[in-house]
PDB file of C-alpha atoms in Angstrom:
ATOM      1  CA  MET A  35       0.036  -0.006   0.004  1.00 46.00           C
ATOM      2  CA  ALA A  36       2.555   2.100   0.528  1.00 44.00           C
ATOM      3  CA  HIS A  37       4.749   1.235  -2.660  1.00 41.00           C
ATOM      4  CA  LEU A  38       0.955   2.257  -4.347  1.00 36.00           C
ATOM      5  CA  GLN A  39       0.859   5.778  -2.254  1.00 42.00           C
ATOM      6  CA  GLY A  40       4.497   7.033  -3.276  1.00 42.00           C
ATOM      7  CA  VAL A  41       3.545   6.024  -6.834  1.00 35.00           C
ATOM      8  CA  ILE A  42       0.760   7.466  -6.989  1.00 36.00           C
ATOM      9  CA  GLY A  43       2.283  10.300  -5.419  1.00 40.00           C
ATOM     10  CA  ALA A  44       5.033  10.892  -8.016  1.00 38.00           C
ATOM     11  CA  ILE A  45       2.862  10.526 -10.598  1.00 35.00           C
ATOM     12  CA  VAL A  46       0.528  13.663  -9.397  1.00 35.00           C
ATOM     13  CA  GLY A  47       3.443  15.720  -8.997  1.00 38.00           C
ATOM     14  CA  THR A  48       5.032  15.478 -12.460  1.00 34.00           C
ATOM     15  CA  LEU A  49       0.982  16.417 -13.920  1.00 33.00           C
ATOM     16  CA  LEU A  50       0.959  19.227 -11.434  1.00 36.00           C
ATOM     17  CA  ALA A  51       4.809  20.087 -12.741  1.00 36.00           C
ATOM     18  CA  PHE A  52       3.731  20.412 -16.231  1.00 35.00           C
ATOM     19  CA  PRO A  53       3.130  24.294 -16.230  1.00 38.00           C
ATOM     20  CA  ALA A  54       6.176  24.710 -14.873  1.00 38.00           C
ATOM     21  CA  LEU A  55       8.349  22.382 -17.928  1.00 36.00           C
ATOM     22  CA  ALA A  56       6.670  24.242 -20.528  1.00 39.00           C
ATOM     23  CA  ALA A  57       7.643  27.476 -18.772  1.00 43.00           C
ATOM     24  CA  SER A  58      11.070  25.708 -18.261  1.00 51.00           C
ATOM     25  CA  VAL A  59      11.651  24.320 -22.378  1.00 51.00           C
ATOM     26  CA  ASP A  60      10.624  28.356 -22.996  1.00 59.00           C
ATOM     27  CA  ASP A  61      13.272  29.585 -21.532  1.00 61.00           C
ATOM     28  CA  CYS A  62      15.463  27.400 -23.099  1.00 66.00           C
ATOM     29  CA  ILE A  63      14.019  28.158 -26.423  1.00 62.00           C
ATOM     30  CA  ARG A  64      14.730  32.403 -25.863  1.00 64.00           C
ATOM     31  CA  ASN A  65      17.945  31.690 -23.964  1.00 65.00           C
ATOM     32  CA  CYS A  66      19.306  29.711 -27.138  1.00 68.00           C
ATOM     33  CA  ALA A  67      18.457  32.497 -29.401  1.00 61.00           C
ATOM     34  CA  VAL A  68      20.486  34.781 -27.000  1.00 60.00           C
ATOM     35  CA  ALA A  69      23.244  33.305 -26.981  1.00 56.00           C
ATOM     36  CA  ARG A  70      23.193  32.436 -30.737  1.00 55.00           C
ATOM     37  CA  GLY A  71      22.607  36.336 -31.120  1.00 57.00           C
ATOM     38  CA  THR A  72      20.617  35.964 -34.276  1.00 51.00           C
ATOM     39  CA  CYS A  73      16.915  36.327 -32.683  1.00 57.00           C
ATOM     40  CA  ASP A  74      15.061  38.201 -29.710  1.00 53.00           C
ATOM     41  CA  PHE A  75      11.439  36.652 -30.324  1.00 52.00           C
ATOM     42  CA  SER A  76       9.301  34.651 -27.826  1.00 48.00           C
ATOM     43  CA  PRO A  77       8.926  31.008 -27.949  1.00 46.00           C
ATOM     44  CA  GLY A  78       4.835  31.714 -29.572  1.00 45.00           C
ATOM     45  CA  ASP A  79       5.840  34.221 -31.418  1.00 45.00           C
ATOM     46  CA  THR A  80       5.368  34.167 -35.370  1.00 45.00           C
ATOM     47  CA  VAL A  81       9.050  34.319 -36.663  1.00 44.00           C
ATOM     48  CA  ARG A  82       8.916  37.079 -40.137  1.00 45.00           C
ATOM     49  CA  SER A  83      12.740  36.709 -40.883  1.00 48.00           C
ATOM     50  CA  SER A  84      13.948  33.049 -42.850  1.00 50.00           C
ATOM     51  CA  ASN A  85      17.785  33.301 -40.719  1.00 54.00           C
ATOM     52  CA  CYS A  86      15.377  34.124 -37.571  1.00 63.00           C
ATOM     53  CA  ARG A  87      13.193  31.167 -38.368  1.00 61.00           C
ATOM     54  CA  GLU A  88      15.826  28.944 -38.772  1.00 65.00           C
ATOM     55  CA  GLN A  89      17.236  29.780 -35.649  1.00 66.00           C
ATOM     56  CA  ALA A  90      14.261  29.916 -33.673  1.00 66.00           C
ATOM     57  CA  ASP A  91      13.729  26.301 -34.915  1.00 66.00           C
ATOM     58  CA  ALA A  92      17.053  24.775 -34.447  1.00 68.00           C
ATOM     59  CA  CYS A  93      16.654  26.320 -30.537  1.00 68.00           C
ATOM     60  CA  ARG A  94      12.997  24.243 -30.622  1.00 62.00           C
ATOM     61  CA  TYR A  95      14.570  21.332 -31.637  1.00 60.00           C
ATOM     62  CA  GLN A  96      17.461  21.660 -29.602  1.00 63.00           C
ATOM     63  CA  CYS A  97      15.496  22.507 -26.181  1.00 63.00           C
ATOM     64  CA  GLN A  98      12.737  20.019 -26.699  1.00 54.00           C
ATOM     65  CA  LEU A  99      15.127  17.089 -27.327  1.00 55.00           C
ATOM     66  CA  ASP A 100      17.186  18.314 -24.594  1.00 56.00           C
ATOM     67  CA  GLY A 101      14.352  18.803 -22.235  1.00 49.00           C
ATOM     68  CA  PRO A 102      14.432  21.833 -19.623  1.00 43.00           C
ATOM     69  CA  THR A 103      16.950  21.043 -17.885  1.00 45.00           C
ATOM     70  CA  GLY A 104      18.689  21.008 -20.809  1.00 51.00           C
ATOM     71  CA  GLY A 105      19.875  17.714 -20.501  1.00 56.00           C
ATOM     72  CA  ASN A 106      23.217  16.065 -19.733  1.00 58.00           C
ATOM     73  CA  ARG A 107      24.340  15.527 -23.476  1.00 66.00           C
ATOM     74  CA  ALA A 108      27.844  17.271 -24.562  1.00 83.00           C
ATOM     75  CA  THR A 109      26.882  20.005 -27.271  1.00 89.00           C
ATOM     76  CA  LYS A 110      28.295  18.903 -30.663  1.00 92.00           C
ATOM     77  CA  PHE A 111      29.660  21.457 -33.281  1.00 94.00           C
ATOM     78  CA  GLY A 112      30.048  21.484 -36.931  1.00 95.00           C
ATOM     79  CA  ALA A 113      31.008  23.688 -39.757  1.00 96.00           C
ATOM     80  CA  ILE A 114      30.755  23.859 -43.234  1.00 97.00           C
ATOM     81  CA  ALA A 115      33.490  25.501 -45.457  1.00 96.00           C
ATOM     82  CA  TYR A 116      34.082  26.599 -49.035  1.00 96.00           C
ATOM     83  CA  SER A 117      36.214  27.877 -51.620  1.00 95.00           C
ATOM     84  CA  PRO A 118      33.939  29.385 -54.524  1.00 92.00           C
ATOM     85  CA  SER A 119      36.828  29.368 -57.008  1.00 92.00           C
ATOM     86  CA  LYS A 120      38.107  26.181 -56.525  1.00 92.00           C
ATOM     87  CA  ARG A 121      34.638  24.713 -55.641  1.00 92.00           C
ATOM     88  CA  ALA A 122      35.780  22.677 -52.823  1.00 94.00           C
ATOM     89  CA  ASN A 123      34.966  22.326 -49.294  1.00 95.00           C
ATOM     90  CA  GLY A 124      35.540  21.238 -45.706  1.00 96.00           C
ATOM     91  CA  ILE A 125      33.673  19.546 -43.082  1.00 95.00           C
ATOM     92  CA  THR A 126      34.217  19.273 -39.574  1.00 94.00           C
ATOM     93  CA  TYR A 127      31.461  17.497 -36.776  1.00 91.00           C
ATOM     94  CA  ASP A 128      31.610  16.541 -33.111  1.00 92.00           C
ATOM     95  CA  PHE A 129      33.679  19.390 -31.604  1.00 94.00           C
ATOM     96  CA  GLY A 130      33.468  20.641 -28.909  1.00 93.00           C
ATOM     97  CA  ASP A 131      33.234  23.847 -29.373  1.00 94.00           C
ATOM     98  CA  ARG A 132      32.072  26.497 -32.108  1.00 94.00           C
ATOM     99  CA  ALA A 133      35.421  28.251 -33.070  1.00 96.00           C
ATOM    100  CA  SER A 134      37.106  25.347 -33.467  1.00 96.00           C
ATOM    101  CA  ALA A 135      34.810  23.330 -36.141  1.00 96.00           C
ATOM    102  CA  GLU A 136      34.513  26.722 -38.181  1.00 96.00           C
ATOM    103  CA  ARG A 137      38.479  27.018 -37.452  1.00 97.00           C
ATOM    104  CA  ALA A 138      38.651  22.603 -38.569  1.00 97.00           C
ATOM    105  CA  ALA A 139      36.462  23.261 -41.846  1.00 96.00           C
ATOM    106  CA  LEU A 140      38.335  26.373 -42.349  1.00 96.00           C
ATOM    107  CA  ASN A 141      41.543  24.652 -42.849  1.00 96.00           C
ATOM    108  CA  ALA A 142      40.237  21.669 -44.073  1.00 96.00           C
ATOM    109  CA  CYS A 143      38.890  23.761 -47.383  1.00 96.00           C
ATOM    110  CA  ILE A 144      42.057  25.398 -47.601  1.00 96.00           C
ATOM    111  CA  GLU A 145      44.345  21.937 -47.873  1.00 95.00           C
ATOM    112  CA  ARG A 146      41.609  20.958 -50.470  1.00 95.00           C
ATOM    113  CA  SER A 147      40.913  24.075 -52.127  1.00 92.00           C
ATOM    114  CA  ARG A 148      45.009  25.915 -51.978  1.00 92.00           C
ATOM    115  CA  ALA A 149      43.144  28.967 -52.608  1.00 87.00           C
ATOM    116  CA  GLY A 150      42.591  31.774 -49.978  1.00 89.00           C
ATOM    117  CA  ASP A 151      38.870  32.362 -50.628  1.00 93.00           C
ATOM    118  CA  CYS A 152      37.729  30.014 -48.111  1.00 95.00           C
ATOM    119  CA  ARG A 153      34.901  31.135 -45.864  1.00 95.00           C
ATOM    120  CA  VAL A 154      32.785  29.125 -43.405  1.00 96.00           C
ATOM    121  CA  VAL A 155      29.160  28.369 -45.210  1.00 95.00           C
ATOM    122  CA  ILE A 156      26.996  27.536 -41.805  1.00 94.00           C
ATOM    123  CA  TRP A 157      28.219  25.998 -38.251  1.00 95.00           C
ATOM    124  CA  PHE A 158      25.339  24.135 -36.304  1.00 93.00           C
ATOM    125  CA  SER A 159      25.488  22.372 -32.781  1.00 92.00           C
ATOM    126  CA  ASN A 160      23.524  18.941 -32.258  1.00 90.00           C
ATOM    127  CA  ASN A 161      22.073  19.307 -35.786  1.00 91.00           C
ATOM    128  CA  CYS A 162      22.501  18.440 -39.123  1.00 94.00           C
ATOM    129  CA  GLY A 163      24.363  20.816 -42.009  1.00 95.00           C
ATOM    130  CA  ALA A 164      24.419  20.432 -45.751  1.00 97.00           C
ATOM    131  CA  LEU A 165      25.766  22.107 -48.592  1.00 97.00           C
ATOM    132  CA  ALA A 166      24.403  22.939 -52.126  1.00 97.00           C
ATOM    133  CA  THR A 167      26.542  24.208 -54.782  1.00 96.00           C
ATOM    134  CA  ALA A 168      25.655  25.157 -58.199  1.00 95.00           C
ATOM    135  CA  SER A 169      27.444  24.662 -61.399  1.00 93.00           C
ATOM    136  CA  ASP A 170      28.485  28.371 -61.680  1.00 90.00           C
ATOM    137  CA  GLY A 171      29.754  28.808 -58.265  1.00 89.00           C
ATOM    138  CA  THR A 172      27.107  29.722 -56.392  1.00 93.00           C
ATOM    139  CA  TYR A 173      26.305  28.196 -53.113  1.00 95.00           C
ATOM    140  CA  GLY A 174      24.148  27.606 -49.854  1.00 96.00           C
ATOM    141  CA  GLY A 175      24.185  25.874 -46.374  1.00 96.00           C
ATOM    142  CA  GLY A 176      21.663  25.156 -44.484  1.00 95.00           C
ATOM    143  CA  TYR A 177      21.131  22.673 -41.239  1.00 93.00           C
ATOM    144  CA  SER A 178      18.041  21.523 -39.354  1.00 92.00           C
ATOM    145  CA  GLY A 179      17.504  18.582 -36.958  1.00 89.00           C
ATOM    146  CA  ASN A 180      17.922  16.030 -39.774  1.00 91.00           C
ATOM    147  CA  LYS A 181      19.857  15.504 -42.735  1.00 93.00           C
ATOM    148  CA  LEU A 182      16.651  15.975 -45.320  1.00 94.00           C
ATOM    149  CA  GLY A 183      15.577  19.361 -43.876  1.00 93.00           C
ATOM    150  CA  ALA A 184      19.157  20.578 -43.953  1.00 94.00           C
ATOM    151  CA  GLU A 185      19.812  19.781 -47.779  1.00 96.00           C
ATOM    152  CA  SER A 186      16.452  21.270 -48.166  1.00 96.00           C
ATOM    153  CA  ARG A 187      17.585  24.433 -46.134  1.00 96.00           C
ATOM    154  CA  ALA A 188      20.647  24.284 -48.381  1.00 97.00           C
ATOM    155  CA  ILE A 189      19.298  23.817 -51.877  1.00 97.00           C
ATOM    156  CA  GLN A 190      16.953  26.709 -51.231  1.00 96.00           C
ATOM    157  CA  TYR A 191      19.630  28.851 -50.158  1.00 96.00           C
ATOM    158  CA  CYS A 192      21.580  28.047 -53.124  1.00 96.00           C
ATOM    159  CA  ARG A 193      18.706  28.660 -55.489  1.00 96.00           C
ATOM    160  CA  GLY A 194      17.916  31.866 -53.322  1.00 96.00           C
ATOM    161  CA  ALA A 195      21.202  33.060 -53.920  1.00 95.00           C
ATOM    162  CA  GLY A 196      20.841  32.874 -57.776  1.00 96.00           C
ATOM    163  CA  GLY A 197      21.927  29.175 -58.322  1.00 95.00           C
ATOM    164  CA  ARG A 198      19.862  27.494 -60.794  1.00 94.00           C
ATOM    165  CA  ASP A 199      21.275  24.027 -61.157  1.00 96.00           C
ATOM    166  CA  CYS A 200      22.066  23.724 -57.334  1.00 97.00           C
ATOM    167  CA  ALA A 201      22.932  20.542 -55.467  1.00 97.00           C
ATOM    168  CA  ILE A 202      24.123  18.845 -52.476  1.00 97.00           C
ATOM    169  CA  GLN A 203      28.088  18.175 -52.324  1.00 96.00           C
ATOM    170  CA  ARG A 204      28.114  17.249 -48.460  1.00 94.00           C
ATOM    171  CA  SER A 205      25.522  16.711 -45.984  1.00 95.00           C
ATOM    172  CA  PHE A 206      25.876  14.926 -42.031  1.00 93.00           C
ATOM    173  CA  CYS A 207      24.886  15.350 -38.631  1.00 93.00           C
ATOM    174  CA  THR A 208      26.779  16.062 -35.576  1.00 88.00           C
ATOM    175  CA  GLY A 209      27.154  12.790 -32.902  1.00 82.00           C
ATOM    176  CA  ARG A 210      23.814  14.293 -31.016  1.00 60.00           C
TER     177      ARG A 210
END
């Protein structure tokens, strides 16, 4: 009987905590967006700019996956660098911080291209990233919670930059 009362108490306590959990997830989303430095939005708001929308989606995904307390998963960063002149790229994933992931992607791109025009196209954490390029050198990068979403966004940004025959060159996910 005491065991049953303990189980019922735990269930009731969990049910009563749901509003607090929702508020914590909203706080997580807001803090994530501020940390990324790209958006200032409330989780329930309609996000209008595509860059802000992308950041908001990534924050929602990360906060919902990690839970309201931030989870105990390590944050793993990935990046893609690209050289438009040589059409070479460099990728990195599962780095402990953004700067290291970006630096390694740039170095890999420079090593492959032997050109000085490599630049980081996209960085992401605990997500998937993709690079799309067109035959004229136009490119776009995208990220999402899954490879298909990242590839779709990369194609969209490549086309938005004027590419007519955009195709995925690289796509991958961090170890999440």
